[in-house]
Amino acid sequence: MKKTFRSVVFDQKSFEIKDGTTGMYQISDVKKVSVLNEETKFKGKTDPFLHQVLGGVTFLTIGDNKCYVGLKIKLNNDQVLAIYVSQKAVSYNTDQFKKDQKEAYQIKEVFESYL
């Protein structure tokens, strides 16, 4: 059964990342899946989700309060993949942020149903 999101498409035994670490990967190679927020200025410049943004008061006092919502996928060989749900940087706790978070958790649920 195929499950399609804008940023990732799932097939029976594989998934294709469309936004992030693009390519085809085997679901059986996935060790861990986390929903995270990546700091805007580091997207595409460092390893995926190396610079994370946490919610709460600390986050709002840092200055740039925008991030990319996505998923960090760790494979059995310790390779780290990224799936970006946010198409553009979103501000914490806005409607778009909440929508992206909701979709990210739906994607995580699909992974968990296979693991």
PDB file of N, CA and C in Angstrom, residues 31-77:
ATOM      1  N   LYS A  31      16.471   2.788  11.963  1.00  0.00           N
ATOM      2  CA  LYS A  31      16.645   2.459  13.381  1.00  0.00           C
ATOM      3  C   LYS A  31      15.798   3.361  14.277  1.00  0.00           C
ATOM      4  N   LYS A  32      15.751   4.663  13.961  1.00  0.00           N
ATOM      5  CA  LYS A  32      15.058   5.614  14.831  1.00  0.00           C
ATOM      6  C   LYS A  32      14.505   6.776  14.007  1.00  0.00           C
ATOM      7  N   VAL A  33      13.339   7.263  14.420  1.00  0.00           N
ATOM      8  CA  VAL A  33      12.690   8.401  13.754  1.00  0.00           C
ATOM      9  C   VAL A  33      12.316   9.429  14.814  1.00  0.00           C
ATOM     10  N   SER A  34      12.710  10.682  14.603  1.00  0.00           N
ATOM     11  CA  SER A  34      12.399  11.759  15.546  1.00  0.00           C
ATOM     12  C   SER A  34      11.828  12.951  14.804  1.00  0.00           C
ATOM     13  N   VAL A  35      10.807  13.587  15.391  1.00  0.00           N
ATOM     14  CA  VAL A  35      10.275  14.837  14.858  1.00  0.00           C
ATOM     15  C   VAL A  35      11.046  15.962  15.539  1.00  0.00           C
ATOM     16  N   LEU A  36      11.667  16.833  14.731  1.00  0.00           N
ATOM     17  CA  LEU A  36      12.508  17.902  15.263  1.00  0.00           C
ATOM     18  C   LEU A  36      12.297  19.197  14.489  1.00  0.00           C
ATOM     19  N   ASN A  37      12.836  20.273  15.038  1.00  0.00           N
ATOM     20  CA  ASN A  37      12.790  21.585  14.391  1.00  0.00           C
ATOM     21  C   ASN A  37      14.227  22.027  14.162  1.00  0.00           C
ATOM     22  N   GLU A  38      14.566  22.277  12.904  1.00  0.00           N
ATOM     23  CA  GLU A  38      15.938  22.684  12.589  1.00  0.00           C
ATOM     24  C   GLU A  38      16.036  24.206  12.491  1.00  0.00           C
ATOM     25  N   GLU A  39      17.073  24.739  13.097  1.00  0.00           N
ATOM     26  CA  GLU A  39      17.317  26.181  13.062  1.00  0.00           C
ATOM     27  C   GLU A  39      17.482  26.625  11.609  1.00  0.00           C
ATOM     28  N   THR A  40      16.791  27.683  11.234  1.00  0.00           N
ATOM     29  CA  THR A  40      16.726  28.152   9.849  1.00  0.00           C
ATOM     30  C   THR A  40      18.096  28.352   9.213  1.00  0.00           C
ATOM     31  N   LYS A  41      19.001  29.019   9.914  1.00  0.00           N
ATOM     32  CA  LYS A  41      20.284  29.379   9.298  1.00  0.00           C
ATOM     33  C   LYS A  41      21.203  28.187   9.058  1.00  0.00           C
ATOM     34  N   PHE A  42      20.869  26.999   9.581  1.00  0.00           N
ATOM     35  CA  PHE A  42      21.732  25.836   9.395  1.00  0.00           C
ATOM     36  C   PHE A  42      21.171  24.813   8.409  1.00  0.00           C
ATOM     37  N   LYS A  43      19.943  25.012   7.927  1.00  0.00           N
ATOM     38  CA  LYS A  43      19.343  24.049   7.006  1.00  0.00           C
ATOM     39  C   LYS A  43      20.191  23.929   5.739  1.00  0.00           C
ATOM     40  N   GLY A  44      20.636  22.705   5.459  1.00  0.00           N
ATOM     41  CA  GLY A  44      21.433  22.440   4.270  1.00  0.00           C
ATOM     42  C   GLY A  44      22.905  22.787   4.406  1.00  0.00           C
ATOM     43  N   LYS A  45      23.316  23.331   5.551  1.00  0.00           N
ATOM     44  CA  LYS A  45      24.703  23.737   5.731  1.00  0.00           C
ATOM     45  C   LYS A  45      25.474  22.821   6.675  1.00  0.00           C
ATOM     46  N   THR A  46      24.758  22.041   7.475  1.00  0.00           N
ATOM     47  CA  THR A  46      25.388  21.088   8.393  1.00  0.00           C
ATOM     48  C   THR A  46      24.635  19.765   8.285  1.00  0.00           C
ATOM     49  N   ASP A  47      25.061  18.783   9.047  1.00  0.00           N
ATOM     50  CA  ASP A  47      24.323  17.523   9.087  1.00  0.00           C
ATOM     51  C   ASP A  47      22.874  17.812   9.486  1.00  0.00           C
ATOM     52  N   PRO A  48      21.932  17.027   8.972  1.00  0.00           N
ATOM     53  CA  PRO A  48      20.513  17.278   9.265  1.00  0.00           C
ATOM     54  C   PRO A  48      20.218  17.297  10.763  1.00  0.00           C
ATOM     55  N   PHE A  49      19.548  18.344  11.182  1.00  0.00           N
ATOM     56  CA  PHE A  49      19.055  18.513  12.550  1.00  0.00           C
ATOM     57  C   PHE A  49      20.159  18.526  13.602  1.00  0.00           C
ATOM     58  N   LEU A  50      21.372  18.883  13.183  1.00  0.00           N
ATOM     59  CA  LEU A  50      22.464  19.055  14.133  1.00  0.00           C
ATOM     60  C   LEU A  50      22.179  20.270  15.023  1.00  0.00           C
ATOM     61  N   HIS A  51      21.554  21.296  14.437  1.00  0.00           N
ATOM     62  CA  HIS A  51      21.197  22.509  15.172  1.00  0.00           C
ATOM     63  C   HIS A  51      19.680  22.554  15.306  1.00  0.00           C
ATOM     64  N   GLN A  52      19.205  22.138  16.472  1.00  0.00           N
ATOM     65  CA  GLN A  52      17.772  22.035  16.699  1.00  0.00           C
ATOM     66  C   GLN A  52      17.264  23.232  17.473  1.00  0.00           C
ATOM     67  N   VAL A  53      15.996  23.526  17.254  1.00  0.00           N
ATOM     68  CA  VAL A  53      15.317  24.590  17.968  1.00  0.00           C
ATOM     69  C   VAL A  53      14.320  23.937  18.908  1.00  0.00           C
ATOM     70  N   LEU A  54      14.391  24.341  20.166  1.00  0.00           N
ATOM     71  CA  LEU A  54      13.457  23.824  21.162  1.00  0.00           C
ATOM     72  C   LEU A  54      12.368  24.845  21.402  1.00  0.00           C
ATOM     73  N   GLY A  55      11.191  24.391  21.766  1.00  0.00           N
ATOM     74  CA  GLY A  55      10.084  25.297  22.046  1.00  0.00           C
ATOM     75  C   GLY A  55      10.209  25.936  23.412  1.00  0.00           C
ATOM     76  N   GLY A  56       9.346  26.896  23.666  1.00  0.00           N
ATOM     77  CA  GLY A  56       9.311  27.531  24.974  1.00  0.00           C
ATOM     78  C   GLY A  56       9.936  28.910  24.989  1.00  0.00           C
ATOM     79  N   VAL A  57      10.073  29.467  26.171  1.00  0.00           N
ATOM     80  CA  VAL A  57      10.552  30.836  26.354  1.00  0.00           C
ATOM     81  C   VAL A  57      11.963  31.020  25.831  1.00  0.00           C
ATOM     82  N   THR A  58      12.850  30.058  26.094  1.00  0.00           N
ATOM     83  CA  THR A  58      14.236  30.164  25.631  1.00  0.00           C
ATOM     84  C   THR A  58      14.271  30.359  24.121  1.00  0.00           C
ATOM     85  N   PHE A  59      13.464  29.607  23.437  1.00  0.00           N
ATOM     86  CA  PHE A  59      13.417  29.682  21.984  1.00  0.00           C
ATOM     87  C   PHE A  59      13.043  31.086  21.523  1.00  0.00           C
ATOM     88  N   LEU A  60      12.074  31.675  22.177  1.00  0.00           N
ATOM     89  CA  LEU A  60      11.575  32.973  21.734  1.00  0.00           C
ATOM     90  C   LEU A  60      12.539  34.116  22.029  1.00  0.00           C
ATOM     91  N   THR A  61      13.482  33.916  22.930  1.00  0.00           N
ATOM     92  CA  THR A  61      14.417  34.988  23.254  1.00  0.00           C
ATOM     93  C   THR A  61      15.704  34.906  22.449  1.00  0.00           C
ATOM     94  N   ILE A  62      15.869  33.890  21.639  1.00  0.00           N
ATOM     95  CA  ILE A  62      17.099  33.709  20.871  1.00  0.00           C
ATOM     96  C   ILE A  62      17.216  34.736  19.746  1.00  0.00           C
ATOM     97  N   GLY A  63      16.138  35.189  19.208  1.00  0.00           N
ATOM     98  CA  GLY A  63      16.196  36.169  18.115  1.00  0.00           C
ATOM     99  C   GLY A  63      15.406  35.672  16.926  1.00  0.00           C
ATOM    100  N   ASP A  64      16.046  34.925  16.043  1.00  0.00           N
ATOM    101  CA  ASP A  64      15.366  34.370  14.881  1.00  0.00           C
ATOM    102  C   ASP A  64      14.510  33.211  15.361  1.00  0.00           C
ATOM    103  N   ASN A  65      13.217  33.414  15.412  1.00  0.00           N
ATOM    104  CA  ASN A  65      12.348  32.379  15.953  1.00  0.00           C
ATOM    105  C   ASN A  65      11.701  31.537  14.860  1.00  0.00           C
ATOM    106  N   LYS A  66      12.421  31.343  13.773  1.00  0.00           N
ATOM    107  CA  LYS A  66      11.895  30.514  12.693  1.00  0.00           C
ATOM    108  C   LYS A  66      12.686  29.219  12.601  1.00  0.00           C
ATOM    109  N   CYS A  67      12.008  28.200  12.082  1.00  0.00           N
ATOM    110  CA  CYS A  67      12.641  26.891  11.969  1.00  0.00           C
ATOM    111  C   CYS A  67      11.978  26.114  10.837  1.00  0.00           C
ATOM    112  N   TYR A  68      12.558  24.966  10.552  1.00  0.00           N
ATOM    113  CA  TYR A  68      11.983  24.010   9.606  1.00  0.00           C
ATOM    114  C   TYR A  68      11.580  22.780  10.397  1.00  0.00           C
ATOM    115  N   VAL A  69      10.314  22.411  10.305  1.00  0.00           N
ATOM    116  CA  VAL A  69       9.824  21.210  10.964  1.00  0.00           C
ATOM    117  C   VAL A  69      10.143  20.022  10.066  1.00  0.00           C
ATOM    118  N   GLY A  70      10.621  18.955  10.658  1.00  0.00           N
ATOM    119  CA  GLY A  70      10.931  17.779   9.862  1.00  0.00           C
ATOM    120  C   GLY A  70      11.187  16.556  10.712  1.00  0.00           C
ATOM    121  N   LEU A  71      11.730  15.548  10.062  1.00  0.00           N
ATOM    122  CA  LEU A  71      12.049  14.295  10.740  1.00  0.00           C
ATOM    123  C   LEU A  71      13.511  13.944  10.525  1.00  0.00           C
ATOM    124  N   LYS A  72      14.126  13.510  11.589  1.00  0.00           N
ATOM    125  CA  LYS A  72      15.494  13.009  11.541  1.00  0.00           C
ATOM    126  C   LYS A  72      15.392  11.489  11.555  1.00  0.00           C
ATOM    127  N   ILE A  73      15.930  10.869  10.525  1.00  0.00           N
ATOM    128  CA  ILE A  73      15.877   9.414  10.379  1.00  0.00           C
ATOM    129  C   ILE A  73      17.287   8.873  10.593  1.00  0.00           C
ATOM    130  N   LYS A  74      17.442   8.001  11.560  1.00  0.00           N
ATOM    131  CA  LYS A  74      18.745   7.368  11.788  1.00  0.00           C
ATOM    132  C   LYS A  74      18.653   5.929  11.290  1.00  0.00           C
ATOM    133  N   LEU A  75      19.574   5.575  10.401  1.00  0.00           N
ATOM    134  CA  LEU A  75      19.596   4.234   9.827  1.00  0.00           C
ATOM    135  C   LEU A  75      20.460   3.301  10.676  1.00  0.00           C
ATOM    136  N   ASN A  76      20.334   2.019  10.424  1.00  0.00           N
ATOM    137  CA  ASN A  76      21.112   1.010  11.159  1.00  0.00           C
ATOM    138  C   ASN A  76      22.613   1.223  11.032  1.00  0.00           C
ATOM    139  N   ASN A  77      23.077   1.808   9.918  1.00  0.00           N
ATOM    140  CA  ASN A  77      24.506   2.064   9.719  1.00  0.00           C
ATOM    141  C   ASN A  77      24.918   3.432  10.279  1.00  0.00           C
TER     142      ASN A  77
END
